[in-house]
CSV table of C-alpha atoms and ligand atoms in Angstrom, one decimal:
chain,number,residue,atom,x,y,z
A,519,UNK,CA,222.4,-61.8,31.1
A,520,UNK,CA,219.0,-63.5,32.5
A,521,UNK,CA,217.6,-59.9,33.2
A,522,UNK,CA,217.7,-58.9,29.2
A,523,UNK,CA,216.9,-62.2,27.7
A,524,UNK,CA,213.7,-62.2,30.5
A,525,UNK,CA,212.8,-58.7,29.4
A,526,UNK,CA,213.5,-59.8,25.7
A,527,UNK,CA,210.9,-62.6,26.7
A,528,UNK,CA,208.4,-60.3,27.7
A,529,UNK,CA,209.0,-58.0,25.0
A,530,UNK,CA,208.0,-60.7,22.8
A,531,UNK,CA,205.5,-62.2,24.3
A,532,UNK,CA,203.5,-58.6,24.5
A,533,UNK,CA,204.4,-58.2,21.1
A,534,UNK,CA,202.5,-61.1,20.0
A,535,UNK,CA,199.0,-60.4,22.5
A,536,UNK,CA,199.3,-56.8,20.8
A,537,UNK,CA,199.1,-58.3,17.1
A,538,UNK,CA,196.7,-60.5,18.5
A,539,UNK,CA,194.0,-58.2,19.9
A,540,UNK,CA,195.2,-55.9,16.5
A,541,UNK,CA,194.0,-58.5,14.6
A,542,UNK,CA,190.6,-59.2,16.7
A,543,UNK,CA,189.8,-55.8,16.1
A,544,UNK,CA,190.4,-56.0,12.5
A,545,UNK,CA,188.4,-58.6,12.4
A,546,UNK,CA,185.5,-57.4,14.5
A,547,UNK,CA,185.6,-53.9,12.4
A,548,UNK,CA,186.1,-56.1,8.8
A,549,UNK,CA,182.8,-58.4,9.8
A,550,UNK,CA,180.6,-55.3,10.4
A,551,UNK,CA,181.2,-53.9,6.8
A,552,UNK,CA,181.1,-57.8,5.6
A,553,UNK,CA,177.3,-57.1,7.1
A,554,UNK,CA,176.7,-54.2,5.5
A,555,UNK,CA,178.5,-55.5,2.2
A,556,UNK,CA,176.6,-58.8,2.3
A,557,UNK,CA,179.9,-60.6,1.3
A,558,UNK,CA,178.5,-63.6,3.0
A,559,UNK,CA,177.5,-66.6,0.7
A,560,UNK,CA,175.6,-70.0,1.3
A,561,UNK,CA,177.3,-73.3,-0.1
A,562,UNK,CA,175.2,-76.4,0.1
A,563,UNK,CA,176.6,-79.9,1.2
A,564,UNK,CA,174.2,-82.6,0.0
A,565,UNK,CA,173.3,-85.2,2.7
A,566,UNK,CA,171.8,-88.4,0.9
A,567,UNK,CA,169.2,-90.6,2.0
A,568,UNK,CA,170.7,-94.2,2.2
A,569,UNK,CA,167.6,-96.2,1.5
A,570,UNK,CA,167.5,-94.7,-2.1
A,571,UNK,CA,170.8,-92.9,-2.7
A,572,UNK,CA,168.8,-89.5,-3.3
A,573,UNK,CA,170.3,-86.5,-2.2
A,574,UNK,CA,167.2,-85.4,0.4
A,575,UNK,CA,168.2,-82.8,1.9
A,576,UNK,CA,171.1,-79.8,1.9
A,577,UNK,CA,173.0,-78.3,5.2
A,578,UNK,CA,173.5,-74.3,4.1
A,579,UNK,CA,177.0,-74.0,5.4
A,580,UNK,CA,178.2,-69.9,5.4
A,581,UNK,CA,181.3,-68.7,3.5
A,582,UNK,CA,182.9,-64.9,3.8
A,583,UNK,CA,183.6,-64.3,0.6
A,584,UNK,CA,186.8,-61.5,1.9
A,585,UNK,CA,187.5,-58.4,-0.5
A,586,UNK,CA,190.9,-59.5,-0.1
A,587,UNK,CA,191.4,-62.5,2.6
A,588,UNK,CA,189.6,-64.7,-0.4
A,589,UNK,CA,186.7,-67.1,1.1
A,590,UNK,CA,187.3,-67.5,4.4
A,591,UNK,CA,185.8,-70.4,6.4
A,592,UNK,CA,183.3,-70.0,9.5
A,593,UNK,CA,185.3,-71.7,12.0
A,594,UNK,CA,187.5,-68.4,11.2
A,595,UNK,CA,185.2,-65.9,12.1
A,596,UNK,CA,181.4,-67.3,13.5
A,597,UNK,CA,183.6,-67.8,17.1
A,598,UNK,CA,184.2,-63.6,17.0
A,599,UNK,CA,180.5,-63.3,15.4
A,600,UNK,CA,178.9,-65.2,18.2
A,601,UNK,CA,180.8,-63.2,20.8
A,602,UNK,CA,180.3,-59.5,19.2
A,603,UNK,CA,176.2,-60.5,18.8
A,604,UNK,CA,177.2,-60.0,14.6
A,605,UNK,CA,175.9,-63.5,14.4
A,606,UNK,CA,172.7,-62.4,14.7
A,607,UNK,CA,172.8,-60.4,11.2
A,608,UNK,CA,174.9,-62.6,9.7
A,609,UNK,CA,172.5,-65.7,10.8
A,610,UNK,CA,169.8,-63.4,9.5
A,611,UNK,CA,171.1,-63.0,6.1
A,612,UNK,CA,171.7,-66.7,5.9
A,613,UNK,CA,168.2,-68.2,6.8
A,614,UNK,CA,167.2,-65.3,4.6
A,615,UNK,CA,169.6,-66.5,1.9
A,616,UNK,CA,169.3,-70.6,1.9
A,617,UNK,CA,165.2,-70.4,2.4
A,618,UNK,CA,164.7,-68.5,-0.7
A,619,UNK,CA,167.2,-70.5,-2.7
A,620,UNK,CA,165.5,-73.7,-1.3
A,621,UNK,CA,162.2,-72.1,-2.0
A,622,UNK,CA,163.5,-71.6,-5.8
A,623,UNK,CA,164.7,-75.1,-5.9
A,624,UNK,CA,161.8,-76.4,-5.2
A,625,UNK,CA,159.6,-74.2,-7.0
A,626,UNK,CA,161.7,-74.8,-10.5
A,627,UNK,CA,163.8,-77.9,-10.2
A,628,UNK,CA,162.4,-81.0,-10.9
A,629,UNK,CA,165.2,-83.0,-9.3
A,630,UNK,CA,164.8,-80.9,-6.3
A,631,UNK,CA,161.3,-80.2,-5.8
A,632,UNK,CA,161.2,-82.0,-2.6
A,633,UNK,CA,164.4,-80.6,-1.1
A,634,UNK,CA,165.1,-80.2,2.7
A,635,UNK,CA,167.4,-77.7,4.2
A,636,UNK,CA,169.1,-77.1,7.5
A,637,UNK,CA,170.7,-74.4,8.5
A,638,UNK,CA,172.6,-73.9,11.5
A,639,UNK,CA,171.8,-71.7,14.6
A,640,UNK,CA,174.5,-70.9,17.6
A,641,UNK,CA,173.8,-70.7,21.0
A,642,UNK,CA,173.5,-67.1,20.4
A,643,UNK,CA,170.7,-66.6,17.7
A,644,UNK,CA,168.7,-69.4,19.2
A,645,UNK,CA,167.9,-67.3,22.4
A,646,UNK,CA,167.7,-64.1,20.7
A,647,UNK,CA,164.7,-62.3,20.5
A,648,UNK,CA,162.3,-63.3,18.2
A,649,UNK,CA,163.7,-65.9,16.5
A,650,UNK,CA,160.7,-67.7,16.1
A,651,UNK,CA,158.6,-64.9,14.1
A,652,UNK,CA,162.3,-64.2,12.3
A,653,UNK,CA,161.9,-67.7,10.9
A,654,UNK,CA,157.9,-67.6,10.4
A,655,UNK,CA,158.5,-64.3,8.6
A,656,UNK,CA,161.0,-65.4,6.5
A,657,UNK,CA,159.0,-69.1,5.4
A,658,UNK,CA,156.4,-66.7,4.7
A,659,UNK,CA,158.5,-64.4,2.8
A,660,UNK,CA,159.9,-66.6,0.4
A,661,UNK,CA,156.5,-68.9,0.5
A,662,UNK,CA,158.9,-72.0,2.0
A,663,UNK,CA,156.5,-74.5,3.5
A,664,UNK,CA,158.1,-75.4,7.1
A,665,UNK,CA,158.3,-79.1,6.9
A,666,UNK,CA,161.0,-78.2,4.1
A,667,UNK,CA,163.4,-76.6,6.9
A,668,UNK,CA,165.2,-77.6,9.8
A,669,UNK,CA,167.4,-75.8,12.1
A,670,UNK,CA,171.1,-77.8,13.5
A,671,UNK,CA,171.6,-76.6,17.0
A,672,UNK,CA,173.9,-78.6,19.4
A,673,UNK,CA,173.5,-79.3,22.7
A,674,UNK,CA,175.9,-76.7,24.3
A,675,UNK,CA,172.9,-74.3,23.0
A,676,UNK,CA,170.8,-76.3,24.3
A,677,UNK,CA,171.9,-76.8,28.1
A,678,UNK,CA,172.7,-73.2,28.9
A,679,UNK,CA,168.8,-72.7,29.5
A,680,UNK,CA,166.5,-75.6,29.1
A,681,UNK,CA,163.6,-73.8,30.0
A,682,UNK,CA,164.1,-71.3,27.3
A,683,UNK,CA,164.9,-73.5,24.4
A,684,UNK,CA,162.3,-75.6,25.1
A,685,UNK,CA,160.0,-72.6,24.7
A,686,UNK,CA,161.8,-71.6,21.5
A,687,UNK,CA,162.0,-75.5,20.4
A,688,UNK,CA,157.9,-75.3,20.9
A,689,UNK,CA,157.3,-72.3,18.4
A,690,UNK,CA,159.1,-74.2,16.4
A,691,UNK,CA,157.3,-77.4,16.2
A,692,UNK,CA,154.4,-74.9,15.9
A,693,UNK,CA,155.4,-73.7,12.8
A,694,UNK,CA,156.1,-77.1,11.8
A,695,UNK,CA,160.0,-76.5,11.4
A,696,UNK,CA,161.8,-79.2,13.1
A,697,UNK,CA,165.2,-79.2,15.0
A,698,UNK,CA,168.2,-81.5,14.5
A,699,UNK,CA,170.3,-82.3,17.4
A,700,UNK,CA,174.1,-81.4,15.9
A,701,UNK,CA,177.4,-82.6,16.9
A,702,UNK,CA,175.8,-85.6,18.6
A,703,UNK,CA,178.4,-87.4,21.3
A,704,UNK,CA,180.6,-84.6,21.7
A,705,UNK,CA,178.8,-83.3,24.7
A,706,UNK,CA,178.5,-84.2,28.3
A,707,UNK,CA,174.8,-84.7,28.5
A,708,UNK,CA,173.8,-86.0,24.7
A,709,UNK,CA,171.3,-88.8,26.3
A,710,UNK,CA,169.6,-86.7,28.2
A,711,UNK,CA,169.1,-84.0,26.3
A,712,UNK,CA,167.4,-86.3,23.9
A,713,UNK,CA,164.2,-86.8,26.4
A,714,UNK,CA,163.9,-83.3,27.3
A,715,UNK,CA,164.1,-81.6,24.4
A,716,UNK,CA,162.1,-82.4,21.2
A,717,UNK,CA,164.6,-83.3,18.3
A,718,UNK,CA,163.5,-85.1,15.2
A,719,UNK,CA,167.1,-85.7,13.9
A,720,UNK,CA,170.4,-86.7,15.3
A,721,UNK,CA,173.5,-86.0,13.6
A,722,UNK,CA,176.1,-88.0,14.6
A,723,UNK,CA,179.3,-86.3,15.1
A,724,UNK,CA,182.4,-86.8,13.0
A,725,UNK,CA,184.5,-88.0,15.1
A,726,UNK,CA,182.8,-91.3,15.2
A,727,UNK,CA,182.5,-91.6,12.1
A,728,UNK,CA,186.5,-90.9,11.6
A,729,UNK,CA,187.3,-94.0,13.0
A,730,UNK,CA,184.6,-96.1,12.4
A,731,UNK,CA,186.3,-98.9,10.1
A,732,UNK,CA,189.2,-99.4,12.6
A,733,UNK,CA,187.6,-99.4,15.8
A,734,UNK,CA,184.8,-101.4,17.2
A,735,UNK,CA,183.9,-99.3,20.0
A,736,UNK,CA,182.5,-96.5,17.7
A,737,UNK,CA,180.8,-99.1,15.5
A,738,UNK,CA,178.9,-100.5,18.8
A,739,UNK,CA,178.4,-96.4,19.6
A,740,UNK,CA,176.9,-95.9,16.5
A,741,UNK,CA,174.6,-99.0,16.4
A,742,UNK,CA,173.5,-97.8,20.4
A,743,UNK,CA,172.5,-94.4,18.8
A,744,UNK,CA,170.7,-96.0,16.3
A,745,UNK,CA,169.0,-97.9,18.4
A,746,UNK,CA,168.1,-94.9,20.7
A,747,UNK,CA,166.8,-92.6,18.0
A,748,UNK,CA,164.7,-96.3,16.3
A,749,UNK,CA,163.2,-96.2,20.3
A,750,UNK,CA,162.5,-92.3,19.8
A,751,UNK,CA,161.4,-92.1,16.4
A,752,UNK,CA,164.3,-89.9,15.7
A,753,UNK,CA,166.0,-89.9,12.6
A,754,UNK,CA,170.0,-90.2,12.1
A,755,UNK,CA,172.4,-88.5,10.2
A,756,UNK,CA,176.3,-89.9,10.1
A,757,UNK,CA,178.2,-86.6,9.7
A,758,UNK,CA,181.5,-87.0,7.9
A,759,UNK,CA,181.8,-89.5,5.6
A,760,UNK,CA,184.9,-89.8,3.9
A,761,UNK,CA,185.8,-93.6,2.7
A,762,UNK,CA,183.4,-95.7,0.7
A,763,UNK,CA,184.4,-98.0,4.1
A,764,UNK,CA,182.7,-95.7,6.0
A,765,UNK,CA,179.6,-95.5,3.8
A,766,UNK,CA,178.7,-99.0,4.1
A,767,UNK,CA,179.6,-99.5,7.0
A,768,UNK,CA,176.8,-96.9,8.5
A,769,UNK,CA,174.3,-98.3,6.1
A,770,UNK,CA,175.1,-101.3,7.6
A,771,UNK,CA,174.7,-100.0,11.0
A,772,UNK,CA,171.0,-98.5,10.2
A,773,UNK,CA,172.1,-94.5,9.9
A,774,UNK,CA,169.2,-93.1,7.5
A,775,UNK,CA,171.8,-90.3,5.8
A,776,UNK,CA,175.0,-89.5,5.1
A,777,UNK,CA,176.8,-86.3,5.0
A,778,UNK,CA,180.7,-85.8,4.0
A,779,UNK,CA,183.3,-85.1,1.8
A,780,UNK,CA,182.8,-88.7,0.4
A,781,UNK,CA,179.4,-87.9,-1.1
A,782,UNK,CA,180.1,-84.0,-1.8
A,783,UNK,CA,181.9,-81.1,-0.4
A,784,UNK,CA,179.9,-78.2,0.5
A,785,UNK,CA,179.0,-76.6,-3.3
A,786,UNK,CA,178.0,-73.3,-4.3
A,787,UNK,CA,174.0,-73.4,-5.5
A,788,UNK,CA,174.8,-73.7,-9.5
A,789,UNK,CA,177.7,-76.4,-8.5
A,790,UNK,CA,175.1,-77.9,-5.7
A,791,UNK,CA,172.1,-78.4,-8.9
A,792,UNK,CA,174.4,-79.7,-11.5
A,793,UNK,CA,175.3,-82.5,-8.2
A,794,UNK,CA,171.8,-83.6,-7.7
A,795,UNK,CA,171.3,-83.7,-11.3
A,796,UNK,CA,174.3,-85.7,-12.4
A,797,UNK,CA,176.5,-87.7,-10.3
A,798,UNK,CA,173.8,-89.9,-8.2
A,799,UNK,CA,172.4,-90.9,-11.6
A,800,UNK,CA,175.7,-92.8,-12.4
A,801,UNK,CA,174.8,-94.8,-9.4
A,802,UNK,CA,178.0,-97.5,-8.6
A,803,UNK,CA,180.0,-94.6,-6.6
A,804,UNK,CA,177.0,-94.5,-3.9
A,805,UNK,CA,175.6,-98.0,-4.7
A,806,UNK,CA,173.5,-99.6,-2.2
A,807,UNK,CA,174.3,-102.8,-1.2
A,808,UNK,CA,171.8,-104.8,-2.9
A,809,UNK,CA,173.6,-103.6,-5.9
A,810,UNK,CA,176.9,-103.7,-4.8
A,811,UNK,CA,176.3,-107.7,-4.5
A,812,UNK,CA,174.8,-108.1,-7.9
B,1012,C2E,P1,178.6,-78.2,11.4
B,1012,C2E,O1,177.3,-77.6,11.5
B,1012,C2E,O2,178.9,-79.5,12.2
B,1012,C2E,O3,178.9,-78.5,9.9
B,1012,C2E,C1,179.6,-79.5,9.3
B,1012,C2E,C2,181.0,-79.1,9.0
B,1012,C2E,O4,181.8,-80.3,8.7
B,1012,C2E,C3,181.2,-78.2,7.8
B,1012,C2E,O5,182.3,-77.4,8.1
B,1012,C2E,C4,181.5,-79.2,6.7
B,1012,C2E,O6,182.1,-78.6,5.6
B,1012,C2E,C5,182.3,-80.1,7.4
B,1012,C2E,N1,182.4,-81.5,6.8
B,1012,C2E,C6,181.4,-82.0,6.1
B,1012,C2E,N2,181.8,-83.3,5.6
B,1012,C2E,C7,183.0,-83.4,6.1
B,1012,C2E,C8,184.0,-84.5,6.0
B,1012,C2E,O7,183.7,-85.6,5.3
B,1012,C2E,N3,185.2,-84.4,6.6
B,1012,C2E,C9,185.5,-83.2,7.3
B,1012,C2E,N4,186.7,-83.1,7.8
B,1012,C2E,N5,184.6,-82.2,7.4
B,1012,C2E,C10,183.4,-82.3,6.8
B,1012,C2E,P2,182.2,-75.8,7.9
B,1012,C2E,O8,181.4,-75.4,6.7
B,1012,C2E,O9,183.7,-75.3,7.9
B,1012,C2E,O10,181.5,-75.3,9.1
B,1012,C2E,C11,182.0,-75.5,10.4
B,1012,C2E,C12,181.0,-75.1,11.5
B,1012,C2E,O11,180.7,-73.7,11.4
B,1012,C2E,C13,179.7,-75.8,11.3
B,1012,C2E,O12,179.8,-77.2,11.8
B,1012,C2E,C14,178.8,-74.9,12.1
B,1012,C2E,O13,178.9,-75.2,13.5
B,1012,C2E,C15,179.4,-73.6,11.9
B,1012,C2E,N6,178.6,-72.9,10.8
B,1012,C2E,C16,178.6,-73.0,9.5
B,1012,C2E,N7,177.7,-72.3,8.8
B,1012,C2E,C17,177.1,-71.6,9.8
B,1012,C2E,C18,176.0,-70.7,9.8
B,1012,C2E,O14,175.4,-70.3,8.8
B,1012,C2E,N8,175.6,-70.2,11.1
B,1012,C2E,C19,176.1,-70.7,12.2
B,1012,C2E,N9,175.6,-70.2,13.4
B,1012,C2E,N10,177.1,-71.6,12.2
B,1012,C2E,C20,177.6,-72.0,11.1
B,1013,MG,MG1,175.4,-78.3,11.3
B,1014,MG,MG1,177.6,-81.0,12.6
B,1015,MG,MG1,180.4,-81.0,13.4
């Protein structure tokens, strides 16, 4: 009767929370030997410049490469990193990580040799302490020059403590290593953030680029971002891009770069070189307008 079956309710319903913290804790303990291990690896998604179709610059995008789980995704585990304070040494392992391989890069690839990369920081690692000598060190350790690095952060990091990451945001600009604004639109406060705070990029969010071809509100959202940065001297990048609709039609809408599946997935390094070197050669897939029309 309704007693049992409401028991039998309960029973389930605790039996799922307890897999559910099981798993947590598996995944806490499993990320602190993934530390130790280093079983963290960098992939590379190429964002092109859309004035001349060159891939410019590279967003370092982390992968767990799990003993047995296979590679696992960050969305899958940087949440439980960024709440344990692991994020910290597994940020640390991949700024150390993507500046020497951009440092190599641009050291020994011609096609590369003038390379930017961003790598991403959560709320977390961007107020810990020190993270401005943690990035000088490391520029200085692999010899990176800073005007070849810039960090993502968005602007939940950002609002927590203005007054702080302003402070951080100055050591930055100090050591010449700029700071992209990431996830643009999704927040609450994006304009305003954009005056206080000194950003040299914006990335557009994907979600505007999503829709983009069917909807003219996001075109008119775009173009009023565009504008905004042009008035700020702010660059743009449209996050997301995954139609050759899409692609012209953020060219077309004044975006300097483009990021997304569309152009490249996120590539390991040796996958990421043989990209640069090959496919934006052949041209007509990413071909400017001016060429299109010929
Ligand atoms: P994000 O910084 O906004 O990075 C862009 C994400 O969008 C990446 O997902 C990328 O693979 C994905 N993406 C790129 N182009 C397309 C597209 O055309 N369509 C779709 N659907 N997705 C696209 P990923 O690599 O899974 O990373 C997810 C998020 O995890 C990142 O979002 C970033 O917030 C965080 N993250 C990744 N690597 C790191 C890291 O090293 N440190 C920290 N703190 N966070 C990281
Ligand atoms: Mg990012
Ligand atoms: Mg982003
Ligand atoms: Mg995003």
């Amino acid at each position: 009767h309704a007693k049992d079956s409401g028991k039998g309710c309960g029973a389930t319903f605790d039996q799922a929370m307890r897999d559910r913290v099981t798993e947590r804790l598996d995944l806490e303990f499993d990320l602190r030997r993934a530390v130790e291990e280093g079983e963290f690896e960098v992939f590379y998604q190429p964002i092109m410049s859309l004035s001349d179709n060159r891939v410019a610059k590279a967003e370092a995008l982390v992968r767990w490469n799990h003993p047995t789980r296979g590679i696992l995704p960050p969305t899958l585990f940087i949440p439980v990193a960024e709440e344990t304070g692991a994020i910290e040494e597994v940020g640390a392992q991949v700024l150390d990580e993507a500046v020497r391989q951009a440092a190599h890069w641009r050291r020994n690839d011609r096609t590369l040799s003038e390379l930017k990369i961003s790598v991403n920081l959560s709320p977390r690692q961007l107020t810990s302490e020190g993270i401005v000598d943690q990035v000088a060190r490391t520029l200085h350790k692999h010899q990176l020059p800073p005007e070849a690095l810039a960090l993502e952060i968005t602007e939940s990091a950002s609002m927590d403590n203005v007054g702080l990451v302003q402070e951080i945001m100055d050591g930055f600009a100090e050591l010449g290593v700029s700071v992209h604004l990431d996830d643009f639109g999704t927040g609450y406060s994006s304009l305003s953030i954009l005056h206080s705070l000194p950003f040299s990029t914006i990335k557009l969010d994907r979600s505007f680029i999503n829709n983009l071809v069917e909807e003219v509100e996001s075109a008119t959202t775009i173009w009023a971002v565009v504008m905004i940065a042009q008035a700020g001297r702010l660059e743009v990048v449209a996050e997301g891009i995954e139609t050759h609709d899409q692609l012209a039609k953020i060219r077309e809408l004044g975006c300097d770069y483009g990021q997304g599946y569309y152009i490249s997935r996120p590539l390991p390094p040796h996958e990421f070189e043989a990209f640069c070197r090959t496919k934006l050669d052949e041209g007509a897939r990413f071909a400017i307008p001016a060429t299109d029309h010929a």
